[in-house]
């Protein structure tokens, strides 16, 4: 037991064998910390602390002698007994008669959970299977606490016949013949490999196939029973022949017993799982596959009515809403006290109300029609506003929005089409919507392709342009159509780019063109003299007069 001394609940000695089973205080492997430790029921197989079966707790078996002796079987375990202590190899058990290297080979053929290494889940798994497959009350009458003395001889005869006819221990041996097949899966047995031999059937099995036909578990410590040429663990072998009490887990040797819930029970053991009162001839309720008397079921599991605070018994209809429960007669409107059974109702601050009372006191109103939202009415919500489904429609076309996209503007809702028609930016030239890449001119929007010269229709986007009478013109057209002509070069004086010009009488010059016709010097800012169509500087005028 790994150096830990544990006090068993009871022990017995059969042929010099000491067996320990479930011990008080052992933790439950299913409940964990919620179980304070195994506390045996006076006659049931379960723990009174957590209600789990005893085999679900940390079972401990202390091996004082061999499994064969523990089962009370006569004869030697093997003609070549194991030559080492399994615990010295770190194992709680090993097949008798195998040398150490063959033991490793044998366990390599099994699932890891079935290898009983000390201090591992495999050891605890073996302990549980010993308690389940080889229940102590099946092995010796000493443990049959509920056996009527007048049926003691029947129990003795059953155990003796079982030990003689059906119960045995398998042995592990090498396969020394070819063309042999497994007695379970019928697949070939590899020559030279290990197999489990059964003297009762004269068959060999793959170690991983040596299982109980009923529970499908590997037969613990190779202990098996045979019934109708079929392998069983001792528990399920016995149940082929005798009923087993679902409460105390003992075989029933009396001809009179109770059948209920598809299970068998000693006549005095079909009792309430809570108070142990007999349920024979009484009404009971099933909960988690366990029977309860009406009183215990209602005290442990029944709900309390939200209205009257009384238990809702099994004979009453339990109406529930949001983890709250009511008697059918108590399921009433909190305001007008009308029954809400099979009616629409609303809930507010843990109270329930009929539709009319809920609407009058709590219902919100539609932002479209101003009417209240009746209980159960579909509601459309957007930010802090809400509408009836039929009221949630476009303010322009009046079509319901439903699940389609919409655009809010101030306090009104628009469908996408109507919003575009009413608010989208349109080109001042073609009146079509500008979706991208527009041009603004004099605070008005234009498509880039529509913003063209009013004369030549060439695009003005990104180009130099000017305007006349609120119409845009490119520089060339504007000059040709409207600009003054330079008297010297005859080209338009457009003013684009800041060009300066000189005017005299009805004639005009570019600054660069305002030069003396004689010496070609600039006359900008200087005096000049007209000479017919020409202008000349004073010096050239003097020269011309001389």
Coordinates of C-alpha atoms in Angstrom, one line a residue, residues 15-526:
X15 CA -7.9 -19.9 3.8
X16 CA -5.5 -17.5 5.5
X17 CA -6.4 -14.6 3.2
X18 CA -6.9 -11.1 4.3
X19 CA -8.8 -8.8 1.9
X20 CA -9.3 -5.1 2.5
X21 CA -12.0 -3.2 0.5
X22 CA -13.4 0.2 0.6
X23 CA -12.2 2.2 3.6
X24 CA -13.9 4.9 5.5
X25 CA -12.8 8.4 4.6
X26 CA -11.5 7.5 1.2
X27 CA -12.1 10.3 -1.4
X28 CA -14.6 9.8 -4.2
X29 CA -13.1 9.7 -7.7
X30 CA -16.2 11.1 -9.2
X31 CA -17.1 13.9 -6.8
X32 CA -13.6 14.9 -5.8
X33 CA -13.5 17.6 -3.1
X34 CA -17.3 17.8 -2.8
X35 CA -17.2 14.4 -1.0
X36 CA -16.0 14.5 2.6
X37 CA -14.8 10.9 2.3
X38 CA -16.4 7.4 2.0
X39 CA -19.1 7.0 4.7
X40 CA -20.7 3.5 4.2
X41 CA -24.5 3.2 4.3
X42 CA -25.7 0.6 6.7
X43 CA -26.8 -1.7 4.0
X44 CA -26.6 0.0 0.6
X45 CA -23.5 -0.1 -1.6
X46 CA -23.3 3.7 -1.8
X47 CA -21.6 6.4 0.2
X48 CA -24.0 8.4 2.5
X49 CA -21.9 11.5 2.0
X50 CA -22.0 11.8 -1.8
X51 CA -24.4 9.0 -2.8
X52 CA -21.9 7.6 -5.3
X53 CA -21.3 3.8 -5.3
X54 CA -18.5 2.5 -3.2
X55 CA -16.4 1.4 -6.1
X56 CA -16.3 5.0 -7.2
X57 CA -14.1 5.7 -4.1
X58 CA -10.4 5.1 -3.8
X59 CA -10.4 1.4 -3.3
X60 CA -7.5 -0.3 -1.7
X61 CA -6.6 -4.0 -1.7
X62 CA -3.7 -5.3 0.2
X63 CA -2.2 -8.4 -1.5
X64 CA -1.2 -10.9 1.2
X65 CA -1.4 -14.0 -0.9
X66 CA -2.2 -14.9 -4.5
X67 CA -5.5 -14.2 -6.3
X68 CA -6.2 -18.0 -6.6
X69 CA -6.0 -18.3 -2.8
X70 CA -8.0 -15.2 -2.3
X71 CA -10.8 -16.6 -4.4
X72 CA -10.7 -19.8 -2.4
X73 CA -9.7 -21.9 -5.4
X74 CA -7.8 -25.2 -4.8
X75 CA -4.6 -26.2 -6.6
X76 CA -1.4 -24.4 -7.4
X77 CA -1.2 -21.1 -9.2
X78 CA 1.3 -22.3 -11.7
X79 CA 3.9 -25.1 -12.1
X80 CA 6.5 -22.4 -12.4
X81 CA 5.6 -19.6 -9.9
X82 CA 6.7 -16.1 -10.5
X83 CA 10.3 -15.7 -9.6
X84 CA 10.2 -12.0 -8.5
X85 CA 8.1 -9.7 -6.3
X86 CA 6.0 -7.5 -8.6
X87 CA 6.3 -4.6 -6.2
X88 CA 10.0 -4.7 -6.5
X89 CA 9.4 -4.0 -10.2
X90 CA 7.0 -1.2 -9.4
X91 CA 3.9 -3.2 -10.1
X92 CA 0.9 -4.0 -7.9
X93 CA 0.4 -7.3 -9.8
X94 CA 2.0 -9.4 -12.5
X95 CA 0.9 -12.6 -14.2
X96 CA 2.3 -15.6 -12.2
X97 CA 4.9 -17.8 -13.8
X98 CA 6.4 -15.1 -16.1
X99 CA 10.0 -14.0 -15.9
X100 CA 10.6 -10.3 -15.5
X101 CA 11.3 -9.6 -19.2
X102 CA 8.1 -11.4 -20.3
X103 CA 6.1 -9.4 -17.8
X104 CA 7.1 -6.2 -19.7
X105 CA 6.1 -7.9 -23.0
X106 CA 2.7 -8.8 -21.5
X107 CA 1.9 -5.4 -20.2
X108 CA 3.0 -3.8 -23.5
X109 CA 0.1 -5.6 -25.2
X110 CA -2.5 -3.9 -22.9
X111 CA -3.9 -0.3 -22.7
X112 CA -1.8 1.9 -20.5
X113 CA -4.7 2.3 -18.0
X114 CA -4.7 -1.5 -17.5
X115 CA -1.0 -1.6 -16.4
X116 CA -1.0 -1.6 -12.5
X117 CA 2.1 0.4 -11.9
X118 CA 2.3 1.6 -8.3
X119 CA 1.1 5.1 -7.6
X120 CA -0.5 5.5 -11.1
X121 CA -4.0 5.6 -12.4
X122 CA -3.4 2.0 -13.5
X123 CA -3.1 0.8 -9.9
X124 CA -6.3 2.6 -8.9
X125 CA -8.1 1.2 -12.0
X126 CA -7.1 -2.3 -10.9
X127 CA -8.3 -1.7 -7.4
X128 CA -11.7 -0.6 -8.7
X129 CA -12.0 -3.5 -11.0
X130 CA -11.2 -5.9 -8.2
X131 CA -14.0 -4.5 -6.2
X132 CA -16.4 -4.5 -9.2
X133 CA -15.5 -7.8 -10.9
X134 CA -14.8 -9.8 -7.7
X135 CA -17.3 -8.4 -5.2
X136 CA -16.4 -9.8 -1.8
X137 CA -20.0 -10.7 -1.0
X138 CA -20.0 -13.1 -4.0
X139 CA -16.8 -14.8 -2.8
X140 CA -17.6 -15.8 0.7
X141 CA -20.8 -16.0 2.7
X142 CA -19.1 -14.1 5.6
X143 CA -19.8 -10.9 3.6
X144 CA -23.4 -11.6 2.8
X145 CA -25.0 -9.4 5.5
X146 CA -28.5 -9.7 4.1
X147 CA -28.6 -13.5 3.5
X148 CA -31.5 -15.1 5.3
X149 CA -30.1 -18.1 7.3
X150 CA -32.6 -20.4 5.7
X151 CA -31.0 -19.6 2.3
X152 CA -27.4 -20.1 3.5
X153 CA -27.1 -23.6 2.1
X154 CA -28.2 -22.3 -1.3
X155 CA -25.5 -19.7 -1.2
X156 CA -22.9 -22.2 -0.2
X157 CA -24.0 -24.6 -3.0
X158 CA -23.9 -21.8 -5.5
X159 CA -20.4 -20.7 -4.5
X160 CA -19.0 -24.2 -4.4
X161 CA -20.5 -25.1 -7.8
X162 CA -19.2 -21.8 -9.3
X163 CA -15.7 -22.5 -7.9
X164 CA -15.7 -26.0 -9.2
X165 CA -17.4 -25.5 -12.6
X166 CA -16.9 -21.9 -13.7
X167 CA -14.3 -19.9 -11.8
X168 CA -10.7 -20.0 -12.7
X169 CA -7.5 -18.0 -13.2
X170 CA -6.0 -17.7 -16.7
X171 CA -2.3 -18.2 -17.3
X172 CA 0.0 -16.4 -19.6
X173 CA 2.1 -18.5 -21.9
X174 CA 4.0 -18.3 -25.2
X175 CA 2.2 -19.4 -28.4
X176 CA 4.2 -22.5 -29.4
X177 CA 2.0 -23.7 -32.2
X178 CA 1.2 -22.1 -35.6
X179 CA -2.3 -21.5 -37.1
X180 CA -3.9 -20.8 -33.7
X181 CA -6.6 -18.2 -33.3
X182 CA -7.8 -15.9 -30.5
X183 CA -10.9 -17.3 -28.8
X184 CA -12.5 -13.8 -28.8
X185 CA -11.6 -11.9 -32.0
X186 CA -10.7 -15.1 -34.0
X187 CA -7.7 -13.4 -35.4
X188 CA -4.4 -15.4 -35.7
X189 CA -2.1 -15.6 -32.7
X190 CA 1.4 -14.8 -33.6
X191 CA 3.9 -17.6 -33.1
X192 CA 6.1 -16.9 -30.1
X193 CA 3.9 -14.1 -28.7
X194 CA 2.1 -14.2 -25.4
X195 CA -1.5 -15.3 -25.0
X196 CA -3.8 -16.0 -22.1
X197 CA -4.8 -19.7 -21.7
X198 CA -8.1 -20.8 -20.1
X199 CA -8.2 -24.3 -18.8
X200 CA -12.1 -24.2 -18.5
X201 CA -12.5 -23.5 -22.3
X202 CA -9.2 -24.8 -23.6
X203 CA -8.7 -21.6 -25.7
X204 CA -6.0 -19.0 -26.1
X205 CA -6.7 -15.2 -26.1
X206 CA -4.8 -12.1 -27.1
X207 CA -4.1 -10.4 -23.7
X208 CA -6.1 -7.3 -24.8
X209 CA -9.1 -9.6 -25.9
X210 CA -9.3 -11.4 -22.5
X211 CA -12.5 -9.5 -21.4
X212 CA -15.9 -10.0 -19.8
X213 CA -18.6 -10.5 -22.4
X214 CA -21.0 -8.3 -20.4
X215 CA -19.0 -5.3 -19.1
X216 CA -16.2 -5.5 -21.8
X217 CA -13.6 -4.8 -19.2
X218 CA -10.3 -6.7 -19.1
X219 CA -10.6 -9.6 -16.7
X220 CA -8.8 -8.3 -13.6
X221 CA -5.8 -10.4 -12.5
X222 CA -6.9 -13.0 -15.2
X223 CA -9.8 -14.2 -12.9
X224 CA -12.7 -15.4 -15.1
X225 CA -15.9 -17.4 -15.1
X226 CA -17.4 -19.5 -17.9
X227 CA -21.1 -19.8 -18.7
X228 CA -22.4 -21.3 -21.9
X229 CA -18.8 -21.4 -23.3
X230 CA -18.6 -17.6 -22.8
X231 CA -16.2 -15.5 -20.7
X232 CA -17.5 -13.4 -17.8
X233 CA -16.1 -11.6 -14.8
X234 CA -17.4 -13.2 -11.6
X235 CA -20.0 -10.4 -11.1
X236 CA -21.6 -10.8 -14.4
X237 CA -21.4 -14.6 -14.4
X238 CA -23.3 -14.6 -11.1
X239 CA -25.9 -12.3 -12.6
X240 CA -26.5 -14.8 -15.4
X241 CA -27.8 -17.2 -12.7
X242 CA -29.0 -15.1 -9.8
X243 CA -30.7 -11.7 -9.4
X244 CA -28.6 -9.1 -7.7
X245 CA -30.1 -6.5 -5.3
X246 CA -29.7 -3.0 -6.8
X247 CA -29.4 -1.6 -3.3
X248 CA -27.0 -3.8 -1.3
X249 CA -25.3 -5.4 -4.3
X250 CA -25.7 -8.9 -2.9
X251 CA -27.0 -11.9 -4.8
X252 CA -30.6 -12.8 -4.0
X253 CA -31.0 -16.5 -3.1
X254 CA -34.7 -16.1 -2.0
X255 CA -37.4 -16.9 -4.4
X256 CA -39.3 -13.8 -3.3
X257 CA -37.9 -10.4 -4.3
X258 CA -39.1 -7.1 -5.8
X259 CA -38.7 -6.2 -9.5
X260 CA -38.9 -2.4 -10.2
X261 CA -37.3 0.0 -12.5
X262 CA -36.0 -2.9 -14.6
X263 CA -33.8 -3.9 -11.5
X264 CA -34.0 -6.6 -8.8
X265 CA -34.2 -5.8 -5.1
X266 CA -34.4 -7.7 -1.8
X267 CA -38.0 -7.3 -0.7
X268 CA -36.9 -5.0 2.1
X269 CA -34.4 -3.0 0.0
X270 CA -36.7 -1.3 -2.5
X271 CA -36.6 1.9 -0.4
X272 CA -36.5 5.6 -0.8
X273 CA -33.0 6.7 -1.7
X274 CA -33.2 9.5 0.9
X275 CA -35.1 8.2 4.0
X276 CA -34.8 4.4 3.4
X277 CA -38.6 3.9 3.9
X278 CA -40.0 1.0 1.9
X279 CA -41.5 1.8 -1.4
X280 CA -43.2 -1.5 -1.9
X281 CA -46.8 -0.8 -2.8
X282 CA -46.1 3.0 -2.6
X283 CA -45.9 5.8 -5.1
X284 CA -42.4 6.9 -5.9
X285 CA -40.5 9.2 -8.2
X286 CA -37.4 8.5 -10.2
X287 CA -34.5 11.0 -10.0
X288 CA -31.0 10.2 -11.5
X289 CA -32.1 6.5 -11.7
X290 CA -32.9 6.4 -8.0
X291 CA -36.3 6.0 -6.4
X292 CA -37.7 8.6 -3.9
X293 CA -40.8 8.6 -1.8
X294 CA -43.1 11.5 -2.5
X295 CA -42.3 13.3 0.7
X296 CA -38.5 13.2 0.2
X297 CA -38.7 14.0 -3.5
X298 CA -40.8 17.1 -2.8
X299 CA -38.6 18.2 0.1
X300 CA -35.3 17.7 -1.8
X301 CA -36.2 18.5 -5.4
X302 CA -39.6 20.2 -5.7
X303 CA -39.7 23.9 -6.4
X304 CA -41.3 26.5 -4.3
X305 CA -44.1 28.6 -5.7
X306 CA -43.2 32.2 -6.4
X307 CA -46.7 33.4 -5.4
X308 CA -47.6 31.4 -2.3
X309 CA -44.1 30.1 -1.3
X310 CA -45.5 26.6 -0.9
X311 CA -44.0 23.4 -2.4
X312 CA -45.1 22.5 -5.9
X313 CA -45.9 18.9 -5.3
X314 CA -45.7 16.1 -7.9
X315 CA -49.5 16.2 -8.2
X316 CA -49.4 19.9 -9.2
X317 CA -48.5 21.4 -12.5
X318 CA -45.2 23.3 -12.2
X319 CA -45.2 26.4 -14.5
X320 CA -41.8 28.1 -14.8
X321 CA -40.3 31.2 -16.3
X322 CA -36.7 32.5 -15.9
X323 CA -35.9 30.1 -13.0
X324 CA -39.1 31.0 -11.2
X325 CA -41.9 28.5 -10.6
X326 CA -45.6 28.8 -9.9
X327 CA -48.6 26.5 -9.1
X328 CA -50.9 26.6 -12.1
X329 CA -53.5 28.3 -9.9
X330 CA -50.9 30.9 -8.7
X331 CA -49.7 31.9 -12.2
X332 CA -51.6 35.3 -12.1
X333 CA -51.1 38.8 -13.2
X334 CA -49.5 40.8 -10.4
X335 CA -51.9 43.7 -11.0
X336 CA -55.4 42.4 -12.0
X337 CA -54.9 38.9 -10.8
X338 CA -56.2 37.3 -14.0
X339 CA -54.8 33.8 -14.8
X340 CA -51.9 33.9 -17.2
X341 CA -52.0 30.2 -18.2
X342 CA -51.8 29.9 -22.0
X343 CA -51.8 33.7 -22.3
X344 CA -49.3 36.2 -23.4
X345 CA -47.6 38.0 -20.5
X346 CA -44.8 40.4 -19.7
X347 CA -42.3 40.5 -16.9
X348 CA -40.9 43.6 -15.0
X349 CA -38.8 43.7 -11.9
X350 CA -39.4 40.0 -11.2
X351 CA -43.2 40.4 -11.5
X352 CA -45.5 39.0 -14.2
X353 CA -48.4 40.9 -15.8
X354 CA -51.1 40.2 -18.4
X355 CA -50.6 41.9 -21.7
X356 CA -53.0 44.8 -21.0
X357 CA -51.6 45.6 -17.5
X358 CA -48.0 45.4 -18.8
X359 CA -48.8 47.7 -21.7
X360 CA -50.6 50.2 -19.5
X361 CA -47.9 50.4 -16.9
X362 CA -44.6 49.7 -18.7
X363 CA -45.0 49.5 -22.5
X364 CA -43.0 51.9 -24.6
X365 CA -44.5 53.7 -27.6
X366 CA -43.7 53.6 -31.3
X367 CA -41.8 56.6 -32.6
X368 CA -43.8 56.2 -35.8
X369 CA -47.5 55.9 -34.9
X370 CA -47.2 56.7 -31.2
X371 CA -49.1 53.5 -30.2
X372 CA -47.7 51.2 -27.4
X373 CA -45.9 48.0 -28.1
X374 CA -48.1 45.1 -27.1
X375 CA -46.6 42.1 -25.3
X376 CA -45.1 39.8 -28.0
X377 CA -45.0 42.5 -30.7
X378 CA -42.0 42.7 -32.9
X379 CA -40.0 45.9 -32.3
X380 CA -37.5 47.6 -34.5
X381 CA -34.9 49.7 -32.6
X382 CA -32.2 52.2 -33.7
X383 CA -30.2 54.0 -31.0
X384 CA -32.8 55.4 -28.6
X385 CA -35.7 55.1 -31.0
X386 CA -38.1 52.3 -31.6
X387 CA -40.9 51.4 -34.1
X388 CA -43.5 48.8 -34.9
X389 CA -42.3 46.7 -37.8
X390 CA -44.9 48.2 -40.1
X391 CA -44.1 51.8 -38.9
X392 CA -40.4 51.5 -39.6
X393 CA -40.6 52.8 -43.1
X394 CA -39.0 55.5 -45.4
X395 CA -40.4 59.0 -44.8
X396 CA -40.6 59.6 -48.6
X397 CA -41.8 56.4 -50.3
X398 CA -43.4 54.9 -47.2
X399 CA -42.1 51.5 -48.0
X400 CA -41.2 49.3 -44.9
X401 CA -37.4 49.3 -44.3
X402 CA -37.4 45.8 -42.7
X403 CA -33.8 44.4 -42.9
X404 CA -32.8 46.7 -45.8
X405 CA -30.2 49.4 -45.3
X406 CA -31.4 52.8 -44.3
X407 CA -30.0 56.3 -43.7
X408 CA -31.2 58.5 -40.7
X409 CA -31.3 62.2 -41.1
X410 CA -32.3 64.4 -38.2
X411 CA -35.5 62.7 -36.9
X412 CA -36.5 61.0 -40.1
X413 CA -35.5 57.6 -41.8
X414 CA -34.9 57.2 -45.5
X415 CA -34.3 54.2 -47.7
X416 CA -31.1 54.4 -49.7
X417 CA -32.9 55.3 -52.9
X418 CA -35.0 58.1 -51.5
X419 CA -32.0 59.5 -49.6
X420 CA -30.0 59.8 -52.7
X421 CA -32.9 61.3 -54.6
X422 CA -33.4 64.0 -52.0
X423 CA -29.9 64.7 -50.6
X424 CA -27.2 63.4 -52.8
X425 CA -24.9 65.9 -54.5
X426 CA -25.9 66.5 -58.2
X427 CA -23.9 68.0 -61.0
X428 CA -25.3 71.5 -62.0
X429 CA -24.7 70.6 -65.7
X430 CA -26.2 67.1 -66.1
X431 CA -28.2 66.9 -62.8
X432 CA -26.9 63.4 -62.2
X433 CA -25.6 62.3 -58.8
X434 CA -21.9 62.8 -58.2
X435 CA -20.6 59.6 -56.6
X436 CA -16.9 60.5 -56.7
X437 CA -14.3 62.8 -58.2
X438 CA -16.4 66.0 -58.5
X439 CA -15.3 69.6 -59.1
X440 CA -16.6 72.7 -57.2
X441 CA -16.9 75.9 -59.1
X442 CA -18.5 79.0 -57.6
X443 CA -19.8 76.7 -54.8
X444 CA -21.6 74.5 -57.2
X445 CA -20.7 70.8 -57.9
X446 CA -19.8 69.4 -61.3
X447 CA -18.7 66.0 -62.6
X448 CA -15.1 66.3 -63.7
X449 CA -16.2 65.3 -67.2
X450 CA -19.0 67.9 -67.2
X451 CA -16.7 70.8 -66.2
X452 CA -15.7 71.9 -69.7
X453 CA -15.0 75.1 -71.7
X454 CA -18.2 76.7 -72.7
X455 CA -16.8 77.2 -76.2
X456 CA -14.6 74.2 -77.2
X457 CA -16.0 71.7 -74.6
X458 CA -12.5 70.6 -73.6
X459 CA -12.2 69.5 -69.9
X460 CA -11.1 72.3 -67.5
X461 CA -10.4 70.0 -64.6
X462 CA -6.8 70.7 -63.5
X463 CA -6.4 73.3 -66.3
X464 CA -6.1 77.1 -66.3
X465 CA -9.5 78.8 -67.1
X466 CA -11.4 82.0 -66.6
X467 CA -15.0 82.9 -66.8
X468 CA -17.3 85.4 -68.5
X469 CA -21.0 85.8 -67.7
X470 CA -20.7 83.0 -65.2
X471 CA -19.5 80.6 -67.9
X472 CA -16.1 78.9 -67.7
X473 CA -13.7 79.2 -70.7
X474 CA -10.3 77.8 -71.3
X475 CA -7.5 80.4 -71.7
X476 CA -7.3 80.0 -75.4
X477 CA -11.1 80.4 -76.1
X478 CA -11.4 83.2 -73.6
X479 CA -8.6 85.1 -75.4
X480 CA -10.0 84.4 -78.8
X481 CA -13.5 85.4 -77.8
X482 CA -13.2 88.2 -75.3
X483 CA -9.6 89.4 -74.7
X484 CA -8.0 92.7 -76.1
X485 CA -5.5 92.2 -78.9
X486 CA -2.0 93.5 -78.6
X487 CA -1.3 96.2 -81.1
X488 CA 2.2 94.9 -81.6
X489 CA 1.9 91.1 -81.8
X490 CA -1.9 90.8 -82.4
X491 CA -2.2 88.1 -79.7
X492 CA -4.9 88.3 -77.0
X493 CA -4.1 90.1 -73.7
X494 CA -5.8 87.6 -71.4
X495 CA -4.5 88.7 -68.0
X496 CA -4.0 85.0 -67.0
X497 CA -1.0 84.6 -64.8
X498 CA -0.9 88.2 -64.0
X499 CA 0.1 89.6 -67.4
X500 CA 0.3 93.4 -67.4
X501 CA -0.7 95.5 -70.4
X502 CA -0.5 99.2 -71.6
X503 CA -3.5 101.0 -73.1
X504 CA -3.3 104.3 -75.1
X505 CA -6.3 105.8 -76.8
X506 CA -7.9 102.7 -78.4
X507 CA -4.8 100.7 -78.6
X508 CA -3.3 98.0 -76.2
X509 CA 0.0 96.4 -75.8
X510 CA 1.5 93.6 -73.7
X511 CA 4.1 95.1 -71.4
X512 CA 6.8 93.2 -73.3
X513 CA 5.5 94.5 -76.6
X514 CA 5.4 98.2 -75.6
X515 CA 8.7 99.1 -77.2
X516 CA 10.1 101.8 -79.5
X517 CA 9.6 101.1 -83.1
X518 CA 13.1 102.4 -83.8
X519 CA 15.5 101.3 -81.2
X520 CA 13.3 98.6 -79.7
X521 CA 13.8 99.7 -76.1
X522 CA 11.0 99.3 -73.7
X523 CA 8.8 102.3 -73.3
X524 CA 7.1 101.1 -70.1
X525 CA 7.2 103.9 -67.6
X526 CA 8.8 106.2 -70.1

